[in-house]
Amino acid sequence: MTGDTLWQRLRGWLAKPDAQNAAAAPDAEHAQARMVDSLRRLLDDATIPPAIREELAGDFGRIESMLERLERGELHVAVFGRVSAGKSALGNALLGREAFTVGVLHGTTTRAEQAALDEAREAGLVLIDTPGINELDGEARERLAFDVAEVSDLVVFVADGDLTRDELDALKTLAATQRPVLLALNKADRYASAERDALLAQLREHARGLVREDDVVAVAARPKPQRRMETDEHGREHLRELPAPPEVAALRERLLAIARREGKTLSALNAGLYASRLTDQVSARIADSRRRLADKLIRNYCLAKGVAVALNPIPVADLLAAAGMDAAMVLQLSRVYGLPLSRAESGRLVAVISAQLAALMGAVWGMQLVASALKGVSAGLSVLVTAAAQGALAWYATVLIGRAAERYLVAGKSWGELGAKRAVAEIVAGLDRDSILREAREEILRRLRTRS
């Protein structure tokens, strides 16, 4: 099942009655157990080269954190939004205590902070405050905010009015990370009831397709103080300002409901999506590492074969020796790609590729045979020039054979649906023959002159 399908199924569960969600609980437990096992296998995979593991150390560290989170049964919620929208204040209001720094200047939150939500200790809900997305000269902070959101299970996007272009772009980016997003209209106490309802409707329209309508809620993390006229013992009236309690009940209940009903599934699914991306990164780096090693191997065999063919004084016999070198090269390539071939298998693969090349490029191989024969009767400089030309053709043939064999191995010892003929033809069409021959002649001539 794909990540998109899983998320659609999950969001469907969130809309179901509690009885149906209760019936789905065993599935959540099973999904979490399978995800824990999958993450452990990824972390313990001995086939991942140490260099790649070191290169992606931060990502593997996140996987370890996710594994610990799953085992603790936590649901991590990132509080996200632009500077001064009230993210830290909202986090404190949800917690019921001053856990996050709140300031009047832009950029108060410069690093991610987290604290367990007191009212959801049993549900394991954890809030993560993030830097503002519109910091001046704050590219690094914005990147941090997106990183935190990426490894969180759910995002609360905080706005204090209609969405700006930057906020809408950020909301789209967050929605693309495939985790649920709640949109909180903060400072809602500044608006009259009709104005607030109209603004909520506007937000739901602008966030259509990104946020569920039920997940757009109004909050007031730090409402304006309540003013009350009081009379002292002398009968004088005084205007007194009393702090107003935060108005976050709707958002808190929504978060707690999600944590209770789908917290484990959300955490497991998010961990699975992140692990899938990491696996793709590992695979890409392994493929790139193998490709670089294969490039070096093919070039070494091209050089060895080109020089050997150029130096061999016996007509035609050099071509037979070259075929043996091609088979040896394919044997080494199969080990590079972790699909070792036997000597007989590598020989048969070279024969298949050579047959297709002969059908496509008979004239080229005919030239090579002529050059092999001419080499035995030439003298002086002409021998050197003819040998270099023949060696260059041998070099080019090795490039073609190596690339074709590489394609066969990358596809898991398969030519694909279209067969060897099409694969070899595409290799031939994709290489710049003249450039390869020119490089080969220059290198072989340099080697021959050095030897002489």
Short mmCIF file of C-alpha atoms in Angstrom, two decimals:
data_model
loop_
_atom_site.label_atom_id
_atom_site.label_comp_id
_atom_site.label_asym_id
_atom_site.label_seq_id
_atom_site.Cartn_x
_atom_site.Cartn_y
_atom_site.Cartn_z
CA MET A 1 0.00 0.00 0.00
CA THR A 2 1.39 3.44 -0.92
CA GLY A 3 1.90 6.31 1.52
CA ASP A 4 -0.88 8.35 -0.13
CA THR A 5 -3.34 5.47 0.21
CA LEU A 6 -2.45 4.99 3.86
CA TRP A 7 -2.96 8.66 4.62
CA GLN A 8 -6.34 8.65 2.87
CA ARG A 9 -7.38 5.63 4.88
CA LEU A 10 -6.20 7.28 8.08
CA ARG A 11 -8.04 10.54 7.44
CA GLY A 12 -11.14 8.47 6.77
CA TRP A 13 -10.76 6.83 10.18
CA LEU A 14 -10.59 10.27 11.82
CA ALA A 15 -14.02 11.08 10.45
CA LYS A 16 -15.61 7.82 11.71
CA PRO A 17 -17.61 7.37 14.92
CA ASP A 18 -15.67 6.28 18.01
CA ALA A 19 -17.03 2.74 17.85
CA GLN A 20 -15.55 2.25 14.42
CA ASN A 21 -12.25 3.77 15.56
CA ALA A 22 -12.20 1.38 18.49
CA ALA A 23 -12.58 -1.52 16.11
CA ALA A 24 -9.59 -0.20 14.16
CA ALA A 25 -7.37 -0.06 17.28
CA PRO A 26 -5.95 -3.59 16.81
CA ASP A 27 -4.89 -2.55 13.30
CA ALA A 28 -3.07 0.44 14.78
CA GLU A 29 -1.28 -1.77 17.31
CA HIS A 30 -0.28 -4.18 14.55
CA ALA A 31 0.89 -1.34 12.29
CA GLN A 32 2.99 0.09 15.09
CA ALA A 33 4.58 -3.29 15.88
CA ARG A 34 5.42 -3.85 12.21
CA MET A 35 6.88 -0.35 11.91
CA VAL A 36 9.09 -0.84 14.98
CA ASP A 37 10.39 -4.06 13.44
CA SER A 38 10.95 -2.35 10.08
CA LEU A 39 12.88 0.55 11.64
CA ARG A 40 15.07 -1.85 13.61
CA ARG A 41 15.92 -3.75 10.41
CA LEU A 42 16.83 -0.50 8.66
CA LEU A 43 19.07 0.60 11.52
CA ASP A 44 20.75 -2.82 11.71
CA ASP A 45 21.10 -3.37 7.96
CA ALA A 46 24.67 -4.63 7.55
CA THR A 47 24.58 -4.17 3.76
CA ILE A 48 24.64 -0.36 4.06
CA PRO A 49 28.24 0.74 3.51
CA PRO A 50 29.81 2.55 6.51
CA ALA A 51 30.62 5.61 4.38
CA ILE A 52 26.97 6.05 3.37
CA ARG A 53 25.79 5.43 6.93
CA GLU A 54 28.19 8.14 8.12
CA GLU A 55 27.07 10.51 5.36
CA LEU A 56 23.44 10.09 6.43
CA ALA A 57 24.18 9.97 10.16
CA GLY A 58 21.64 12.72 10.92
CA ASP A 59 18.87 10.84 9.13
CA PHE A 60 19.70 7.59 10.88
CA GLY A 61 19.66 9.51 14.15
CA ARG A 62 16.13 10.65 13.38
CA ILE A 63 15.09 7.08 12.71
CA GLU A 64 16.43 6.12 16.14
CA SER A 65 14.44 8.97 17.70
CA MET A 66 11.31 7.84 15.87
CA LEU A 67 11.82 4.30 17.11
CA GLU A 68 12.09 5.56 20.70
CA ARG A 69 8.98 7.71 20.15
CA LEU A 70 6.99 4.72 18.92
CA GLU A 71 8.10 2.65 21.89
CA ARG A 72 7.05 5.45 24.28
CA GLY A 73 3.75 5.87 22.45
CA GLU A 74 4.25 9.60 21.79
CA LEU A 75 2.57 11.78 19.19
CA HIS A 76 4.73 14.78 18.18
CA VAL A 77 2.95 17.97 17.11
CA ALA A 78 4.82 20.84 15.44
CA VAL A 79 3.44 24.34 16.05
CA PHE A 80 4.21 26.22 12.87
CA GLY A 81 3.63 29.68 11.42
CA ARG A 82 5.07 33.10 10.72
CA VAL A 83 6.75 35.41 13.20
CA SER A 84 4.40 37.07 15.74
CA ALA A 85 1.44 34.82 14.88
CA GLY A 86 1.60 33.55 18.47
CA LYS A 87 3.06 30.04 18.08
CA SER A 88 4.90 29.98 21.40
CA ALA A 89 1.98 31.57 23.24
CA LEU A 90 -0.38 28.99 21.76
CA GLY A 91 1.92 26.17 22.84
CA ASN A 92 1.98 27.55 26.38
CA ALA A 93 -1.79 27.93 26.40
CA LEU A 94 -2.24 24.32 25.33
CA LEU A 95 0.24 23.19 27.98
CA GLY A 96 -1.19 25.36 30.71
CA ARG A 97 2.29 26.58 31.67
CA GLU A 98 5.11 28.74 30.37
CA ALA A 99 7.17 26.08 28.57
CA PHE A 100 8.09 28.15 25.50
CA THR A 101 9.71 31.58 25.30
CA VAL A 102 7.35 34.37 24.30
CA GLY A 103 8.72 37.77 23.28
CA VAL A 104 7.65 40.97 21.57
CA LEU A 105 10.55 41.04 19.09
CA HIS A 106 10.72 39.06 15.88
CA GLY A 107 12.70 35.86 16.04
CA THR A 108 12.18 34.91 19.69
CA THR A 109 12.11 31.19 18.84
CA THR A 110 15.46 30.37 17.28
CA ARG A 111 15.56 26.63 17.92
CA ALA A 112 13.05 23.84 18.28
CA GLU A 113 11.76 23.23 21.79
CA GLN A 114 9.42 20.57 23.04
CA ALA A 115 7.44 19.73 26.16
CA ALA A 116 4.91 17.05 27.04
CA LEU A 117 1.32 18.28 26.99
CA ASP A 118 0.14 18.06 30.58
CA GLU A 119 -3.48 17.32 29.76
CA ALA A 120 -2.43 14.54 27.37
CA ARG A 121 0.22 12.79 29.37
CA GLU A 122 -1.51 9.43 28.97
CA ALA A 123 -1.92 10.02 25.25
CA GLY A 124 1.75 10.92 24.95
CA LEU A 125 1.22 14.18 23.09
CA VAL A 126 4.37 16.31 22.64
CA LEU A 127 4.36 19.89 21.32
CA ILE A 128 7.28 21.27 19.31
CA ASP A 129 7.66 25.03 18.99
CA THR A 130 9.42 26.17 15.80
CA PRO A 131 11.05 29.36 14.46
CA GLY A 132 8.95 31.76 12.41
CA ILE A 133 8.86 31.08 8.70
CA ASN A 134 9.25 34.72 7.66
CA GLU A 135 12.36 35.64 9.64
CA LEU A 136 14.47 38.32 8.04
CA ASP A 137 17.76 36.67 7.08
CA GLY A 138 16.33 33.53 8.61
CA GLU A 139 16.79 30.94 5.88
CA ALA A 140 18.47 28.53 8.30
CA ARG A 141 15.66 28.95 10.83
CA GLU A 142 13.03 28.36 8.17
CA ARG A 143 14.86 25.21 7.11
CA LEU A 144 14.88 24.08 10.73
CA ALA A 145 11.15 24.68 10.99
CA PHE A 146 10.46 22.55 7.91
CA ASP A 147 12.80 19.84 9.20
CA VAL A 148 10.92 19.71 12.50
CA ALA A 149 7.59 19.57 10.72
CA GLU A 150 8.86 16.76 8.50
CA VAL A 151 9.62 14.50 11.47
CA SER A 152 6.50 15.46 13.42
CA ASP A 153 3.32 13.43 13.23
CA LEU A 154 0.93 16.34 12.99
CA VAL A 155 1.25 20.10 12.37
CA VAL A 156 -0.68 22.99 13.90
CA PHE A 157 -0.32 25.94 11.50
CA VAL A 158 -0.91 29.21 13.35
CA ALA A 159 -2.21 32.32 11.58
CA ASP A 160 -3.62 35.55 13.02
CA GLY A 161 -5.59 36.64 9.96
CA ASP A 162 -6.18 35.62 6.38
CA LEU A 163 -3.27 33.72 4.82
CA THR A 164 -0.53 35.71 3.12
CA ARG A 165 1.15 34.36 -0.01
CA ASP A 166 4.14 33.18 2.05
CA GLU A 167 1.88 31.44 4.55
CA LEU A 168 -0.12 29.72 1.81
CA ASP A 169 3.11 28.54 0.15
CA ALA A 170 4.35 27.19 3.49
CA LEU A 171 0.99 25.48 4.09
CA LYS A 172 1.24 23.78 0.69
CA THR A 173 4.77 22.62 1.50
CA LEU A 174 3.60 21.17 4.81
CA ALA A 175 0.61 19.46 3.21
CA ALA A 176 2.98 17.87 0.71
CA THR A 177 4.83 16.20 3.60
CA GLN A 178 1.73 13.99 3.94
CA ARG A 179 0.95 14.53 7.59
CA PRO A 180 -2.35 16.01 8.88
CA VAL A 181 -2.39 19.80 9.31
CA LEU A 182 -4.67 21.77 11.64
CA LEU A 183 -5.09 25.50 10.92
CA ALA A 184 -5.51 27.66 14.04
CA LEU A 185 -6.77 31.23 13.73
CA ASN A 186 -5.05 32.84 16.71
CA LYS A 187 -6.00 36.18 18.33
CA ALA A 188 -9.61 35.45 17.41
CA ASP A 189 -10.75 37.63 20.33
CA ARG A 190 -9.85 40.71 18.28
CA TYR A 191 -12.79 40.05 15.96
CA ALA A 192 -16.50 40.37 16.49
CA SER A 193 -18.45 37.14 16.20
CA ALA A 194 -19.60 37.79 12.63
CA GLU A 195 -16.13 38.90 11.54
CA ARG A 196 -14.56 35.81 13.08
CA ASP A 197 -17.01 33.47 11.34
CA ALA A 198 -16.37 35.21 8.01
CA LEU A 199 -12.60 34.96 8.46
CA LEU A 200 -12.82 31.26 9.35
CA ALA A 201 -14.88 30.67 6.21
CA GLN A 202 -12.26 32.54 4.19
CA LEU A 203 -9.46 30.47 5.70
CA ARG A 204 -11.31 27.24 4.95
CA GLU A 205 -11.75 28.33 1.34
CA HIS A 206 -8.07 29.29 0.88
CA ALA A 207 -6.89 26.08 2.57
CA ARG A 208 -9.28 23.86 0.61
CA GLY A 209 -7.56 20.62 -0.34
CA LEU A 210 -4.79 21.27 2.20
CA VAL A 211 -6.68 21.29 5.51
CA ARG A 212 -9.98 19.64 6.41
CA GLU A 213 -12.75 22.14 7.15
CA ASP A 214 -13.24 20.68 10.66
CA ASP A 215 -9.53 21.22 11.32
CA VAL A 216 -9.73 25.02 10.91
CA VAL A 217 -10.43 26.35 14.42
CA ALA A 218 -10.39 29.72 16.19
CA VAL A 219 -8.20 30.22 19.28
CA ALA A 220 -6.95 33.04 21.48
CA ALA A 221 -3.68 32.11 23.15
CA ARG A 222 -3.32 35.42 25.00
CA PRO A 223 -6.68 37.20 24.95
CA LYS A 224 -6.91 40.88 25.75
CA PRO A 225 -7.32 41.56 29.50
CA GLN A 226 -10.86 41.86 30.74
CA ARG A 227 -11.76 45.31 32.02
CA ARG A 228 -13.91 45.62 35.08
CA MET A 229 -15.03 48.65 37.03
CA GLU A 230 -14.56 48.22 40.80
CA THR A 231 -15.48 50.45 43.72
CA ASP A 232 -13.09 50.85 46.65
CA GLU A 233 -13.99 51.38 50.32
CA HIS A 234 -14.22 55.15 49.77
CA GLY A 235 -16.77 54.77 47.04
CA ARG A 236 -14.34 55.66 44.26
CA GLU A 237 -14.54 53.70 41.00
CA HIS A 238 -11.45 52.20 39.43
CA LEU A 239 -11.01 50.44 36.08
CA ARG A 240 -9.20 47.18 36.64
CA GLU A 241 -7.71 44.89 33.99
CA LEU A 242 -7.86 41.17 34.72
CA PRO A 243 -5.98 38.58 32.66
CA ALA A 244 -8.34 36.57 30.47
CA PRO A 245 -7.97 32.79 30.31
CA PRO A 246 -6.77 31.35 26.99
CA GLU A 247 -9.44 30.20 24.56
CA VAL A 248 -7.91 27.01 23.18
CA ALA A 249 -10.40 24.37 24.27
CA ALA A 250 -11.53 23.52 20.73
CA LEU A 251 -7.98 22.99 19.49
CA ARG A 252 -6.95 21.08 22.62
CA GLU A 253 -9.90 18.72 22.32
CA ARG A 254 -9.17 18.17 18.64
CA LEU A 255 -5.54 17.30 19.40
CA LEU A 256 -6.45 15.01 22.29
CA ALA A 257 -9.09 13.23 20.21
CA ILE A 258 -6.58 12.58 17.42
CA ALA A 259 -3.96 11.42 19.94
CA ARG A 260 -6.39 9.05 21.64
CA ARG A 261 -7.87 7.58 18.49
CA GLU A 262 -5.05 7.67 15.93
CA GLY A 263 -1.88 8.66 17.73
CA LYS A 264 -0.15 5.31 17.31
CA THR A 265 -1.15 5.01 13.67
CA LEU A 266 0.00 8.55 12.89
CA SER A 267 3.36 7.98 14.55
CA ALA A 268 3.88 4.64 12.83
CA LEU A 269 2.85 5.97 9.44
CA ASN A 270 5.02 9.08 9.68
CA ALA A 271 7.99 6.97 10.74
CA GLY A 272 7.34 4.67 7.80
CA LEU A 273 7.23 7.56 5.32
CA TYR A 274 10.46 9.01 6.67
CA ALA A 275 12.14 5.60 6.67
CA SER A 276 10.99 5.08 3.09
CA ARG A 277 12.61 8.37 2.03
CA LEU A 278 15.79 7.42 3.88
CA THR A 279 15.82 4.02 2.19
CA ASP A 280 15.51 5.77 -1.18
CA GLN A 281 18.43 8.04 -0.26
CA VAL A 282 20.54 5.07 0.80
CA SER A 283 19.68 3.22 -2.41
CA ALA A 284 20.52 6.28 -4.52
CA ARG A 285 23.87 6.73 -2.80
CA ILE A 286 24.72 3.05 -3.11
CA ALA A 287 23.79 3.18 -6.80
CA ASP A 288 25.91 6.31 -7.27
CA SER A 289 28.83 4.70 -5.44
CA ARG A 290 28.52 1.58 -7.58
CA ARG A 291 28.26 3.69 -10.71
CA ARG A 292 31.47 5.56 -9.88
CA LEU A 293 33.25 2.29 -9.13
CA ALA A 294 31.91 0.77 -12.34
CA ASP A 295 33.08 3.82 -14.33
CA LYS A 296 36.57 3.42 -12.93
CA LEU A 297 36.57 -0.34 -13.58
CA ILE A 298 35.39 0.04 -17.19
CA ARG A 299 37.96 2.74 -17.87
CA ASN A 300 40.76 0.60 -16.46
CA TYR A 301 39.75 -2.31 -18.67
CA CYS A 302 39.41 0.03 -21.66
CA LEU A 303 42.96 1.22 -21.13
CA ALA A 304 44.35 -2.25 -20.52
CA LYS A 305 42.53 -3.74 -23.50
CA GLY A 306 43.34 -0.84 -25.84
CA VAL A 307 47.05 -0.95 -25.06
CA ALA A 308 47.15 -4.78 -25.15
CA VAL A 309 45.50 -4.86 -28.56
CA ALA A 310 47.80 -2.13 -29.86
CA LEU A 311 50.94 -3.94 -28.64
CA ASN A 312 50.03 -7.45 -29.72
CA PRO A 313 52.06 -8.20 -32.89
CA ILE A 314 50.02 -11.24 -33.89
CA PRO A 315 47.08 -10.39 -36.23
CA VAL A 316 43.60 -11.47 -35.04
CA ALA A 317 45.04 -13.15 -31.94
CA ASP A 318 44.77 -9.81 -30.15
CA LEU A 319 41.02 -9.84 -30.67
CA LEU A 320 40.74 -13.22 -28.97
CA ALA A 321 42.74 -11.94 -26.00
CA ALA A 322 40.47 -8.87 -25.91
CA ALA A 323 37.37 -11.06 -25.63
CA GLY A 324 38.88 -12.69 -22.54
CA MET A 325 39.45 -9.27 -20.98
CA ASP A 326 35.83 -8.31 -21.66
CA ALA A 327 34.63 -11.41 -19.84
CA ALA A 328 36.90 -10.61 -16.90
CA MET A 329 35.54 -7.05 -16.81
CA VAL A 330 31.93 -8.25 -16.75
CA LEU A 331 32.83 -10.66 -13.96
CA GLN A 332 34.20 -7.75 -11.89
CA LEU A 333 31.17 -5.56 -12.69
CA SER A 334 28.82 -8.28 -11.44
CA ARG A 335 30.59 -8.17 -8.07
CA VAL A 336 30.38 -4.39 -7.93
CA TYR A 337 26.59 -4.61 -8.31
CA GLY A 338 26.25 -7.46 -5.82
CA LEU A 339 25.07 -9.96 -8.44
CA PRO A 340 28.14 -12.15 -8.95
CA LEU A 341 28.32 -14.14 -12.17
CA SER A 342 30.33 -17.27 -12.83
CA ARG A 343 33.03 -17.18 -15.51
CA ALA A 344 30.77 -19.13 -17.82
CA GLU A 345 27.89 -16.70 -17.23
CA SER A 346 30.09 -13.66 -17.85
CA GLY A 347 31.36 -15.24 -21.07
CA ARG A 348 27.83 -15.91 -22.28
CA LEU A 349 26.80 -12.34 -21.42
CA VAL A 350 29.74 -10.93 -23.41
CA ALA A 351 28.77 -13.21 -26.33
CA VAL A 352 25.16 -11.92 -26.27
CA ILE A 353 26.29 -8.28 -26.15
CA SER A 354 28.93 -8.81 -28.85
CA ALA A 355 26.41 -10.49 -31.13
CA GLN A 356 24.07 -7.53 -30.82
CA LEU A 357 26.95 -5.10 -31.38
CA ALA A 358 28.06 -7.03 -34.45
CA ALA A 359 24.56 -6.79 -35.87
CA LEU A 360 24.45 -3.05 -35.21
CA MET A 361 28.04 -2.15 -36.05
CA GLY A 362 29.42 -4.76 -38.42
CA ALA A 363 31.44 -2.12 -40.26
CA VAL A 364 33.26 -1.08 -37.09
CA TRP A 365 34.33 -4.64 -36.27
CA GLY A 366 35.33 -5.14 -39.91
CA MET A 367 37.63 -2.13 -39.61
CA GLN A 368 39.12 -3.63 -36.48
CA LEU A 369 39.90 -6.90 -38.27
CA VAL A 370 41.50 -4.98 -41.16
CA ALA A 371 43.58 -2.94 -38.74
CA SER A 372 44.67 -6.14 -37.00
CA ALA A 373 45.87 -7.59 -40.29
CA LEU A 374 47.58 -4.37 -41.42
CA LYS A 375 49.49 -4.14 -38.19
CA GLY A 376 51.57 -7.20 -39.04
CA VAL A 377 52.82 -5.80 -42.37
CA SER A 378 53.22 -2.11 -41.48
CA ALA A 379 56.50 -0.58 -40.48
CA GLY A 380 57.80 2.44 -38.59
CA LEU A 381 55.33 5.18 -37.71
CA SER A 382 52.49 3.51 -39.60
CA VAL A 383 52.61 0.64 -37.11
CA LEU A 384 52.22 3.09 -34.27
CA VAL A 385 49.32 4.90 -35.94
CA THR A 386 47.56 1.69 -36.98
CA ALA A 387 48.06 0.14 -33.55
CA ALA A 388 46.59 3.24 -31.88
CA ALA A 389 43.58 3.14 -34.21
CA GLN A 390 42.96 -0.54 -33.49
CA GLY A 391 43.48 -0.02 -29.79
CA ALA A 392 40.97 2.84 -29.85
CA LEU A 393 38.38 0.58 -31.47
CA ALA A 394 39.05 -2.06 -28.83
CA TRP A 395 38.64 0.63 -26.16
CA TYR A 396 35.31 1.72 -27.65
CA ALA A 397 34.08 -1.87 -27.85
CA THR A 398 34.91 -2.35 -24.17
CA VAL A 399 32.96 0.78 -23.24
CA LEU A 400 29.93 -0.58 -25.10
CA ILE A 401 30.21 -4.04 -23.58
CA GLY A 402 30.78 -2.60 -20.10
CA ARG A 403 27.82 -0.23 -20.30
CA ALA A 404 25.52 -2.90 -21.69
CA ALA A 405 26.57 -5.37 -18.99
CA GLU A 406 26.08 -2.65 -16.36
CA ARG A 407 22.54 -2.03 -17.58
CA TYR A 408 21.83 -5.76 -17.45
CA LEU A 409 23.08 -5.94 -13.84
CA VAL A 410 21.30 -2.78 -12.66
CA ALA A 411 18.05 -4.34 -13.89
CA GLY A 412 18.74 -7.40 -11.75
CA LYS A 413 20.25 -9.63 -14.42
CA SER A 414 17.50 -8.74 -16.89
CA TRP A 415 17.32 -6.98 -20.24
CA GLY A 416 13.75 -5.91 -19.55
CA GLU A 417 10.68 -6.44 -21.71
CA LEU A 418 12.31 -5.21 -24.94
CA GLY A 419 15.27 -7.58 -24.77
CA ALA A 420 19.01 -7.31 -25.36
CA LYS A 421 18.74 -5.90 -28.88
CA ARG A 422 16.91 -2.73 -27.81
CA ALA A 423 19.07 -2.30 -24.69
CA VAL A 424 22.34 -2.54 -26.64
CA ALA A 425 21.00 -0.21 -29.36
CA GLU A 426 20.13 2.40 -26.73
CA ILE A 427 23.62 2.12 -25.23
CA VAL A 428 25.20 2.64 -28.66
CA ALA A 429 22.93 5.61 -29.42
CA GLY A 430 23.65 7.18 -26.03
CA LEU A 431 27.44 7.26 -26.34
CA ASP A 432 29.52 9.81 -28.24
CA ARG A 433 31.63 7.46 -30.35
CA ASP A 434 33.89 10.11 -31.85
CA SER A 435 34.72 11.60 -28.48
CA ILE A 436 35.50 8.19 -27.00
CA LEU A 437 37.68 7.19 -29.97
CA ARG A 438 39.55 10.48 -29.85
CA GLU A 439 40.28 10.12 -26.14
CA ALA A 440 41.27 6.50 -26.61
CA ARG A 441 43.70 7.24 -29.48
CA GLU A 442 45.36 10.05 -27.55
CA GLU A 443 45.80 7.95 -24.42
CA ILE A 444 47.02 4.86 -26.28
CA LEU A 445 49.48 6.87 -28.39
CA ARG A 446 50.83 8.47 -25.23
CA ARG A 447 51.30 5.02 -23.67
CA LEU A 448 52.91 3.58 -26.79
CA ARG A 449 55.36 6.46 -27.11
CA THR A 450 56.26 6.15 -23.45
CA ARG A 451 56.95 2.45 -23.88
CA SER A 452 59.02 2.99 -27.04
#
